[in-house]
CSV table of C-alpha atoms in Angstrom, one decimal:
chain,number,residue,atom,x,y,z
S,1,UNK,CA,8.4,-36.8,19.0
S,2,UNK,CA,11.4,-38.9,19.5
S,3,UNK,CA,13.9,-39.5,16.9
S,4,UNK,CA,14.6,-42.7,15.4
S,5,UNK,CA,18.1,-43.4,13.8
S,6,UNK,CA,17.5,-44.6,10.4
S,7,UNK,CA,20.0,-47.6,9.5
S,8,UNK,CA,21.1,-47.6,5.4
S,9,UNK,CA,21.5,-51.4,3.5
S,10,UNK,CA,25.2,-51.1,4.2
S,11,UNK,CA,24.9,-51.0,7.9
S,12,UNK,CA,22.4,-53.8,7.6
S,13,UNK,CA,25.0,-55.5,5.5
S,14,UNK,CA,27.5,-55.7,8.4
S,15,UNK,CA,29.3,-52.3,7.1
S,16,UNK,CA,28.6,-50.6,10.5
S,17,UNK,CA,27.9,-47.4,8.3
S,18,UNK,CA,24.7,-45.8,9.9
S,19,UNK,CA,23.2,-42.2,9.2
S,20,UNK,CA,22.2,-39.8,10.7
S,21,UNK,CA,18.9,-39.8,12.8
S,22,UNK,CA,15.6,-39.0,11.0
S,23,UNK,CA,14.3,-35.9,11.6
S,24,UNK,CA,10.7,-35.4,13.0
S,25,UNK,CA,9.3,-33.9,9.9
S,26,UNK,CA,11.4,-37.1,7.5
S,27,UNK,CA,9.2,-39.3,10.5
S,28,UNK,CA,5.9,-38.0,9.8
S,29,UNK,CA,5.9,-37.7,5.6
S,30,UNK,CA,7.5,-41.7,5.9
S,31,UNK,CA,4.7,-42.6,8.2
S,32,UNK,CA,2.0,-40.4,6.2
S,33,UNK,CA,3.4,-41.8,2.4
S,34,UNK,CA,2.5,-45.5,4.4
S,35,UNK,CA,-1.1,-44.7,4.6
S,36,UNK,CA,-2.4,-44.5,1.1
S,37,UNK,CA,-5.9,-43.0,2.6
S,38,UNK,CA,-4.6,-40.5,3.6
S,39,UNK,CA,-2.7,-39.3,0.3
S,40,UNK,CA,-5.4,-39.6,-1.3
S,41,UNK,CA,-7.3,-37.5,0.7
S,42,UNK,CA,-4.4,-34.8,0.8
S,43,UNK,CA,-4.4,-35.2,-2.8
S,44,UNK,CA,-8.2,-34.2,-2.7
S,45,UNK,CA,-7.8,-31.5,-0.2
S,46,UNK,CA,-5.1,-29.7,-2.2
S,47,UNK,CA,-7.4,-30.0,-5.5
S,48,UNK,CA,-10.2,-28.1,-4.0
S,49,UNK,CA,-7.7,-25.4,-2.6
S,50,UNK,CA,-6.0,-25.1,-5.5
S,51,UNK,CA,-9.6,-24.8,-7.3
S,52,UNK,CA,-10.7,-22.1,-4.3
S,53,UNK,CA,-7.2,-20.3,-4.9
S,54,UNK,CA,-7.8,-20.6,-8.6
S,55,UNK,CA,-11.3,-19.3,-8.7
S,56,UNK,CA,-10.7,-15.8,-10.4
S,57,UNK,CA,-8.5,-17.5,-13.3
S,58,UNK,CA,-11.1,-20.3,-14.3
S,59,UNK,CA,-14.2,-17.7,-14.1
S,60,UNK,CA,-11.7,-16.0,-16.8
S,61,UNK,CA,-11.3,-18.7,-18.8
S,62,UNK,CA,-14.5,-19.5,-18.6
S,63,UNK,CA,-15.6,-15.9,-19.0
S,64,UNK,CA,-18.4,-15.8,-16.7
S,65,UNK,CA,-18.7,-14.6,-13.3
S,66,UNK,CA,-20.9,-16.0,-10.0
S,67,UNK,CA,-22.9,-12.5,-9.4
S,68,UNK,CA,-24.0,-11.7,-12.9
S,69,UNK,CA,-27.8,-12.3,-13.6
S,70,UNK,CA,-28.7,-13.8,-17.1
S,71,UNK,CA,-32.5,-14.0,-17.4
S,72,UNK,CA,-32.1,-15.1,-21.1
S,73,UNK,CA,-31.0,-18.7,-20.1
S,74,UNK,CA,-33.9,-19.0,-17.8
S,75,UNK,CA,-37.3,-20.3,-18.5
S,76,UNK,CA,-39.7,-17.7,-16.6
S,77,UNK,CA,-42.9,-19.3,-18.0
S,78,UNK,CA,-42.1,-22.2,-15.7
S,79,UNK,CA,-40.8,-20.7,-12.6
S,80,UNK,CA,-37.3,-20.3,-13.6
S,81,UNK,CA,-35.8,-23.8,-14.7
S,82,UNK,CA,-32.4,-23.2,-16.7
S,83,UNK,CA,-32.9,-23.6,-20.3
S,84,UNK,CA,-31.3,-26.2,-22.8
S,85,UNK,CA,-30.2,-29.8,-21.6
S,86,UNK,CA,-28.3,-30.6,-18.2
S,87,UNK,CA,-29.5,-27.0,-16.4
S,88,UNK,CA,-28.0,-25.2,-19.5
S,89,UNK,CA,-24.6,-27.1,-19.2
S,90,UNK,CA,-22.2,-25.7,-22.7
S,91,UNK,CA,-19.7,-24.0,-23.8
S,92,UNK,CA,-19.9,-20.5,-21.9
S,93,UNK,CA,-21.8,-22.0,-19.0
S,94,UNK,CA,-19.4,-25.5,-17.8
S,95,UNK,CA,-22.0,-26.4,-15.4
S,96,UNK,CA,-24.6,-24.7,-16.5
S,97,UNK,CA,-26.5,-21.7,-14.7
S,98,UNK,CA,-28.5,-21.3,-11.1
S,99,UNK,CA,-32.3,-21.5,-11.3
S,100,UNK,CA,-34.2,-18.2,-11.5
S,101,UNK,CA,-31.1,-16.1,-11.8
S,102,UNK,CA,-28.9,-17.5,-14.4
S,103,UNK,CA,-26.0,-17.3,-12.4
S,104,UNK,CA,-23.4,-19.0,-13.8
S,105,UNK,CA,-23.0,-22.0,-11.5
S,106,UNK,CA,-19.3,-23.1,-11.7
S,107,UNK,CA,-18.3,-19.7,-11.1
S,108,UNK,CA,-20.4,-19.5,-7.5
S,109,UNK,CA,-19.0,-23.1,-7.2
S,110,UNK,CA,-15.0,-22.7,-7.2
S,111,UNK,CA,-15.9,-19.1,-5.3
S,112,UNK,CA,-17.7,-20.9,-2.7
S,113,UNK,CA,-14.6,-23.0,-2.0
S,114,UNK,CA,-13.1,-19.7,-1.4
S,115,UNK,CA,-15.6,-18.7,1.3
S,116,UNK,CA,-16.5,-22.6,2.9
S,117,UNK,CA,-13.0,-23.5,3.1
S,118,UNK,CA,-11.3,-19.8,4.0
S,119,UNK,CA,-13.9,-19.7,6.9
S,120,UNK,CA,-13.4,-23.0,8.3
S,121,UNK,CA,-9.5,-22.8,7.6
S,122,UNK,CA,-9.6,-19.0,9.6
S,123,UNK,CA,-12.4,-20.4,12.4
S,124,UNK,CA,-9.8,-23.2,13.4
S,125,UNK,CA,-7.2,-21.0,13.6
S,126,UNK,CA,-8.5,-19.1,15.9
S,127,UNK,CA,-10.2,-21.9,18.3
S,128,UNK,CA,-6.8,-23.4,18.6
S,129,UNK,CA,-5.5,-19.8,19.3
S,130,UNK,CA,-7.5,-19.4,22.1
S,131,UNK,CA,-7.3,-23.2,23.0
S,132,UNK,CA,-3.8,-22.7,23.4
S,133,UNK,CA,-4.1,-19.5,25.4
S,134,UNK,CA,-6.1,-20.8,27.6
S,135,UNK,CA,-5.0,-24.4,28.5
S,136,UNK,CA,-1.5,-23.7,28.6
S,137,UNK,CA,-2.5,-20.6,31.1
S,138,UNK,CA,-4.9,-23.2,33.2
S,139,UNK,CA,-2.4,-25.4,33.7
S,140,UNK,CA,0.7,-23.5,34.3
S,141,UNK,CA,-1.4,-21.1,36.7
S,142,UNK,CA,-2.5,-21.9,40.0
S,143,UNK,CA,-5.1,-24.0,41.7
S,144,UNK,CA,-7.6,-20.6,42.0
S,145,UNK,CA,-6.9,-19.5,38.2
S,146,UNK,CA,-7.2,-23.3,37.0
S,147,UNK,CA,-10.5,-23.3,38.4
S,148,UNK,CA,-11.9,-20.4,36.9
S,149,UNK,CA,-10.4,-21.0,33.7
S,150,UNK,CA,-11.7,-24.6,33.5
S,151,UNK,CA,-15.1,-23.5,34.6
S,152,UNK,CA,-15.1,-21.4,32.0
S,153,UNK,CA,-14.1,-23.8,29.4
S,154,UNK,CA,-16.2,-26.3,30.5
S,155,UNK,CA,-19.1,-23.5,30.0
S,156,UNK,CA,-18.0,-22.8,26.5
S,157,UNK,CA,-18.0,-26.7,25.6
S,158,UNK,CA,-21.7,-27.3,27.1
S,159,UNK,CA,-23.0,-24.3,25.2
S,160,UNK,CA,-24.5,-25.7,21.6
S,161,UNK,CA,-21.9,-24.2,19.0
S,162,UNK,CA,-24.5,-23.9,16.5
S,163,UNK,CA,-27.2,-22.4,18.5
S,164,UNK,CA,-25.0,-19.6,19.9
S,165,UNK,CA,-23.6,-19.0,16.5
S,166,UNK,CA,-27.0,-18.0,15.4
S,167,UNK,CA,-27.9,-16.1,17.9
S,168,UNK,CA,-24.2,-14.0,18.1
S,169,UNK,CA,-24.6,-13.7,13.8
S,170,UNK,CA,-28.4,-12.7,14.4
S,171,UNK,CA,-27.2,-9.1,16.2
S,172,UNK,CA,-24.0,-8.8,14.7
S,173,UNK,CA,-23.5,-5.6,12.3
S,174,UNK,CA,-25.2,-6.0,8.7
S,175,UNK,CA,-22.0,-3.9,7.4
S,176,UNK,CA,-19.4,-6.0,8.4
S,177,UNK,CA,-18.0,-8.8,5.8
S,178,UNK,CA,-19.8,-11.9,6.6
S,179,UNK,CA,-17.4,-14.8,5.9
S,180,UNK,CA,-14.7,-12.5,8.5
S,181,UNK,CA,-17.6,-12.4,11.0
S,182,UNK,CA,-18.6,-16.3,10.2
S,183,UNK,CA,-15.1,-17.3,10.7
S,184,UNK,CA,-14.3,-15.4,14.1
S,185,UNK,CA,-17.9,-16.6,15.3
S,186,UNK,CA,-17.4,-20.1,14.9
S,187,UNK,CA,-14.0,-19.6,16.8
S,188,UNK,CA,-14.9,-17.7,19.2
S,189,UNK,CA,-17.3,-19.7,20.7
S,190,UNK,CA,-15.6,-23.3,19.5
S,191,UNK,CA,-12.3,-23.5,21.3
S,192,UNK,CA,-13.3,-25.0,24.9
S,193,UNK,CA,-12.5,-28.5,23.7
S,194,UNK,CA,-8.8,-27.4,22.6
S,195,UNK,CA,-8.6,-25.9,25.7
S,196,UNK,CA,-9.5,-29.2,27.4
S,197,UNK,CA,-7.2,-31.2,25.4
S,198,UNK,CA,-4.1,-28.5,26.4
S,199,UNK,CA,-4.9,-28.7,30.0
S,200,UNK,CA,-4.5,-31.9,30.7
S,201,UNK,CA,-1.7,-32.2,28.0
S,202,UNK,CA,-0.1,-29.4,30.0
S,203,UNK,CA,-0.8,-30.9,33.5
S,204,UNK,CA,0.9,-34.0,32.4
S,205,UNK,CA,4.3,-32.1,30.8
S,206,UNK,CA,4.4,-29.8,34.1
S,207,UNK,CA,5.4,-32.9,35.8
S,208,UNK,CA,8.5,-33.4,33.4
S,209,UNK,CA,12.0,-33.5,34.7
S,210,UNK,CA,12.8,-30.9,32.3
S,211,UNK,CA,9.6,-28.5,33.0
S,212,UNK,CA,10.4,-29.0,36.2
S,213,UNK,CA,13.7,-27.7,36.6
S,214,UNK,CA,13.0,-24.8,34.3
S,215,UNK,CA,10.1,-23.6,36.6
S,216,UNK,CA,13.0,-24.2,39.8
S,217,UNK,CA,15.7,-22.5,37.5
S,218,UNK,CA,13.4,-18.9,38.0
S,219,UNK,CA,11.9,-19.0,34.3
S,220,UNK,CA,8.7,-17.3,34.2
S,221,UNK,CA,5.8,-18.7,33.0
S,222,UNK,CA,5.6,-17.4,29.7
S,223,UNK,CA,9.4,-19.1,28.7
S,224,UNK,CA,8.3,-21.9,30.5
S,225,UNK,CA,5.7,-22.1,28.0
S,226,UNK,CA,7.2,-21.1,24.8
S,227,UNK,CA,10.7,-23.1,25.4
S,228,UNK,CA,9.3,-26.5,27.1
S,229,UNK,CA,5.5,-26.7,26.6
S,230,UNK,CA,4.6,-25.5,23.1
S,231,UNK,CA,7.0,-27.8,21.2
S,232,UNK,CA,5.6,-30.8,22.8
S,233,UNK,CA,1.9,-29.8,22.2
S,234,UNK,CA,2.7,-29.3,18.4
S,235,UNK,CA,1.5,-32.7,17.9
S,236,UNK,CA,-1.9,-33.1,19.6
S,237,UNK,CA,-2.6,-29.4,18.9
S,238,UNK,CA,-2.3,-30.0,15.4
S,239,UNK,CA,-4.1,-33.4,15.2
S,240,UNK,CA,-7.1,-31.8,16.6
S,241,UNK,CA,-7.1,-29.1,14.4
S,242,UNK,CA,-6.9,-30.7,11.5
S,243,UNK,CA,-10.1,-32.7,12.8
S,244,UNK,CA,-11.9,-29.2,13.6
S,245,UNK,CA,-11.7,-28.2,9.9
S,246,UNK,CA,-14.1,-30.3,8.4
S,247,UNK,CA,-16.5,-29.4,11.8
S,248,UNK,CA,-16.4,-26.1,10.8
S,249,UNK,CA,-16.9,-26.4,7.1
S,250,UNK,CA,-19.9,-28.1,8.4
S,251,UNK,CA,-21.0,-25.5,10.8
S,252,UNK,CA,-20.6,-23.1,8.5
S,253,UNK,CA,-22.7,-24.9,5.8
S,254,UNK,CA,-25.3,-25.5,8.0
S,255,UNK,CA,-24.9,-21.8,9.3
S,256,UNK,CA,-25.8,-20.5,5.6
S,257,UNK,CA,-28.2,-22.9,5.1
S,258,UNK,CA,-30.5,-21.2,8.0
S,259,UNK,CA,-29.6,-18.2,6.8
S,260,UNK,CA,-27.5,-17.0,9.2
S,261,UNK,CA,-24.1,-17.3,7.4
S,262,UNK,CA,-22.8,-15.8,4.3
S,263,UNK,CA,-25.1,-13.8,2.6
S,264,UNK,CA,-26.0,-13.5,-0.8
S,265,UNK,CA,-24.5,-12.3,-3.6
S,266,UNK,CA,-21.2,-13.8,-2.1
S,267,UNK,CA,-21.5,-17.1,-2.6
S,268,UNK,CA,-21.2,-20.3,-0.6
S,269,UNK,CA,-21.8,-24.1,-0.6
S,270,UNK,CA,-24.4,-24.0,2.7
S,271,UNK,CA,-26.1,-20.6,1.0
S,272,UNK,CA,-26.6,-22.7,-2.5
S,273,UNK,CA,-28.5,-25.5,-0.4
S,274,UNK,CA,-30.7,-23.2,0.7
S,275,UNK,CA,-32.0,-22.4,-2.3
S,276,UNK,CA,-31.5,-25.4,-4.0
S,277,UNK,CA,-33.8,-27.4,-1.9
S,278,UNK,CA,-36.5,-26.6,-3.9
S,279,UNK,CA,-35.3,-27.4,-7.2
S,280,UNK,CA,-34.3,-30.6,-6.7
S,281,UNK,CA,-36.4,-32.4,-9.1
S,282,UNK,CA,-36.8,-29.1,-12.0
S,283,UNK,CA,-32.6,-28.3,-11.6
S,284,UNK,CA,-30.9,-31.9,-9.9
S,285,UNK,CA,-27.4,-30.6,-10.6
S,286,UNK,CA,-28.0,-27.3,-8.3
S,287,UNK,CA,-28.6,-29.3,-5.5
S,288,UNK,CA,-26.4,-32.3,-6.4
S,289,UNK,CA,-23.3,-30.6,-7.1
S,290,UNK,CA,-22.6,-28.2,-4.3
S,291,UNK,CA,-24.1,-30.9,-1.8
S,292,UNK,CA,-21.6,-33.5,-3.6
S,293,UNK,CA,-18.6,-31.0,-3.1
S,294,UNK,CA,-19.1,-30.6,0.3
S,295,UNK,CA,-19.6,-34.4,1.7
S,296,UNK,CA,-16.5,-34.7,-0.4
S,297,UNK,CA,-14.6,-32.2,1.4
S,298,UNK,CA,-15.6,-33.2,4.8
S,299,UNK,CA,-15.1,-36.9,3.9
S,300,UNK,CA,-11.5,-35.8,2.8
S,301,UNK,CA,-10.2,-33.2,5.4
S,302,UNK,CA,-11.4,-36.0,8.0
S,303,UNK,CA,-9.7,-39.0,6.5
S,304,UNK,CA,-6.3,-36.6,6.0
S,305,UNK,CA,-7.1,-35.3,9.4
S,306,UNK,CA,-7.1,-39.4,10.9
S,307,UNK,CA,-4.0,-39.6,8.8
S,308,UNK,CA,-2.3,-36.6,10.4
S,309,UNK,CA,-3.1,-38.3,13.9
S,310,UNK,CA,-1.1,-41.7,13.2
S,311,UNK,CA,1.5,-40.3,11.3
S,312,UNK,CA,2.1,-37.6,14.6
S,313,UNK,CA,1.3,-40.5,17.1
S,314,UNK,CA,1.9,-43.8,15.9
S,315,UNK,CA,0.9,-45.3,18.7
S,316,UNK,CA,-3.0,-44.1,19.0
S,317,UNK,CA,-5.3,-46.3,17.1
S,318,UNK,CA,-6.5,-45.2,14.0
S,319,UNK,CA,-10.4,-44.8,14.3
S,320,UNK,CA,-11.4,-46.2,11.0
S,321,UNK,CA,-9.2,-49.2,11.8
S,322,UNK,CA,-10.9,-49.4,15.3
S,323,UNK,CA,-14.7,-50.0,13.3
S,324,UNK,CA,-12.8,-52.0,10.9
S,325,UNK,CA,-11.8,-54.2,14.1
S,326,UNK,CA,-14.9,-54.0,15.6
S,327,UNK,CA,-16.5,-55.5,12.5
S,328,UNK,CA,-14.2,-58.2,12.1
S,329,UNK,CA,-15.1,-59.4,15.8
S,330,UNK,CA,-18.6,-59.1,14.5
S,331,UNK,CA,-18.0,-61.4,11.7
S,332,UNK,CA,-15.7,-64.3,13.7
């Protein structure tokens, strides 16, 4: 990212008094703070962290926990329903308690922000890992090796993420800790498309001045990478990723909600839906609140994430203001 000098009122004022060129990271939080969006979505984002984070203190206070059973505070002459008014909603219940169970239901709530957003935070680590890996090693290799590693990634990005996922979860060990083997699932078989996006940003540096003469100077590939390549593909490496985490908060919702996912007692927002679905009319809130939570998350990470973009690269049009455009042509 190029640096822009940043010129004070004096200078303006004829002084000649100019400071010292903006930093890259002074760059981005000016261009992010000028995108109010954005900061509200960041604001939202580190809400439900902090909540996720926060879990074990505000079951405390609460003094409840999301695996203890109360059969007391449900109705069994009717299948279950929570007792009381708003699914049992009071004082030692905030929310009120899980259908059948009694499960307190704001403790599996902020725990299930543990699990949804720990998995999809760890899955995009580890697609742009192996994004990186391999993109920067297609393009820097050559034309045999580029081949077989595009061939490869282009295999990974036609197979159906969610699809695979099942069937990799389906004979994976019953003894290993699910939201571990959810998150390196979803990576594992997710990271073609950052290895896409490196390659050709690769391709394109490789033809630098600067690469260049590194590569001529006798720097192996490996420096080449690490001094020249991996600083320029900060930016686009982490635009993208911060556009794969609400994909994989999704994936891993959807994951749970067949059943494949995280498995019960350990709560999560995708494992709630599934058996929420049938109380939607006798327990509303069940299915409304961890449905709510995650179309707010998603909505959030992937306004912060189109934030991240412009802020990084001014110059790419935002896609919200692209449908904004496209309705105003509409309209006129």
């Amino acid at each position: 990212m190029s640096e822009a000098p940043v010129v004070s009122e004096a200078a303006r004022a004829g002084t000649g008094m100019v400071l010292a060129p903006a930093s890259g990271a002074r760059q981005f939080r000016r261009r992010l703070r000028a995108q109010p969006a954005a900061l509200a979505a960041a604001c939202v984002v580190a809400l439900l962290v902090l909540l996720a984070l926060a879990a074990p203190l505000l079951t405390a206070l609460e003094g409840q926990d999301p695996t203890s059973y109360h059969p007391g505070l449900v109705d069994s002459a009717r299948g279950g329903v929570p007792l009381g008014t708003f699914g049992g909603m009071g004082g030692e219940h905030w929310l009120g308690v899980e259908p059948q169970t009694g499960r307190d239901l704001f403790a599996r709530l902020v725990y299930g922000a543990r699990v949804s957003l720990g998995v999809a935070f760890s899955a995009t680590l580890v697609q742009l890992a192996l994004g990186l890996l391999v993109g920067v090693g297609a393009g820097l290799a050559n034309r045999w090796a580029d081949q077989v590693l595009s061939r490869l990634t282009d295999v990974v990005v036609a197979l159906p993420l969610t699809v695979l996922s099942l069937a990799l979860l389906a004979v994976a060990p019953s003894d290993f800790p699910r939201p571990v083997l959810v998150a390196g699932v979803v990576g594992l078989v997710g990271w073609g498309s950052v290895a896409k996006i490196v390659r050709t940003a690769t391709l394109t540096l490789k033809q630098l001045d600067h690469v260049a003469a590194a590569r001529l100077s006798g720097w192996g590939s490996w420096r080449v990478a690490r001094r020249e390549l991996l600083p320029a593909l900060a930016a686009p490496v982490i635009t993208y990723g911060a556009l794969l985490v609400p994909t994989n908060i999704t994936v891993e919702a959807a994951l749970s909600f067949l059943g494949a996912g995280v498995k019960p007692p350990t709560p999560s927002w995708g494992q709630m839906l599934t058996s929420a679905n049938v109380w939607y009319q006798a327990a509303p809130q069940y299915l409304l609140l961890p449905s709510g939570l995650l179309f707010v998350t998603v909505l959030a990470l992937t306004v912060l994430g189109d934030g991240v973009r412009r802020a990084l690269d001014p110059r790419a049009a935002s896609r919200l203001d692209a449908g904004r455009d496209r309705r105003k042509g509409v309209r006129s």
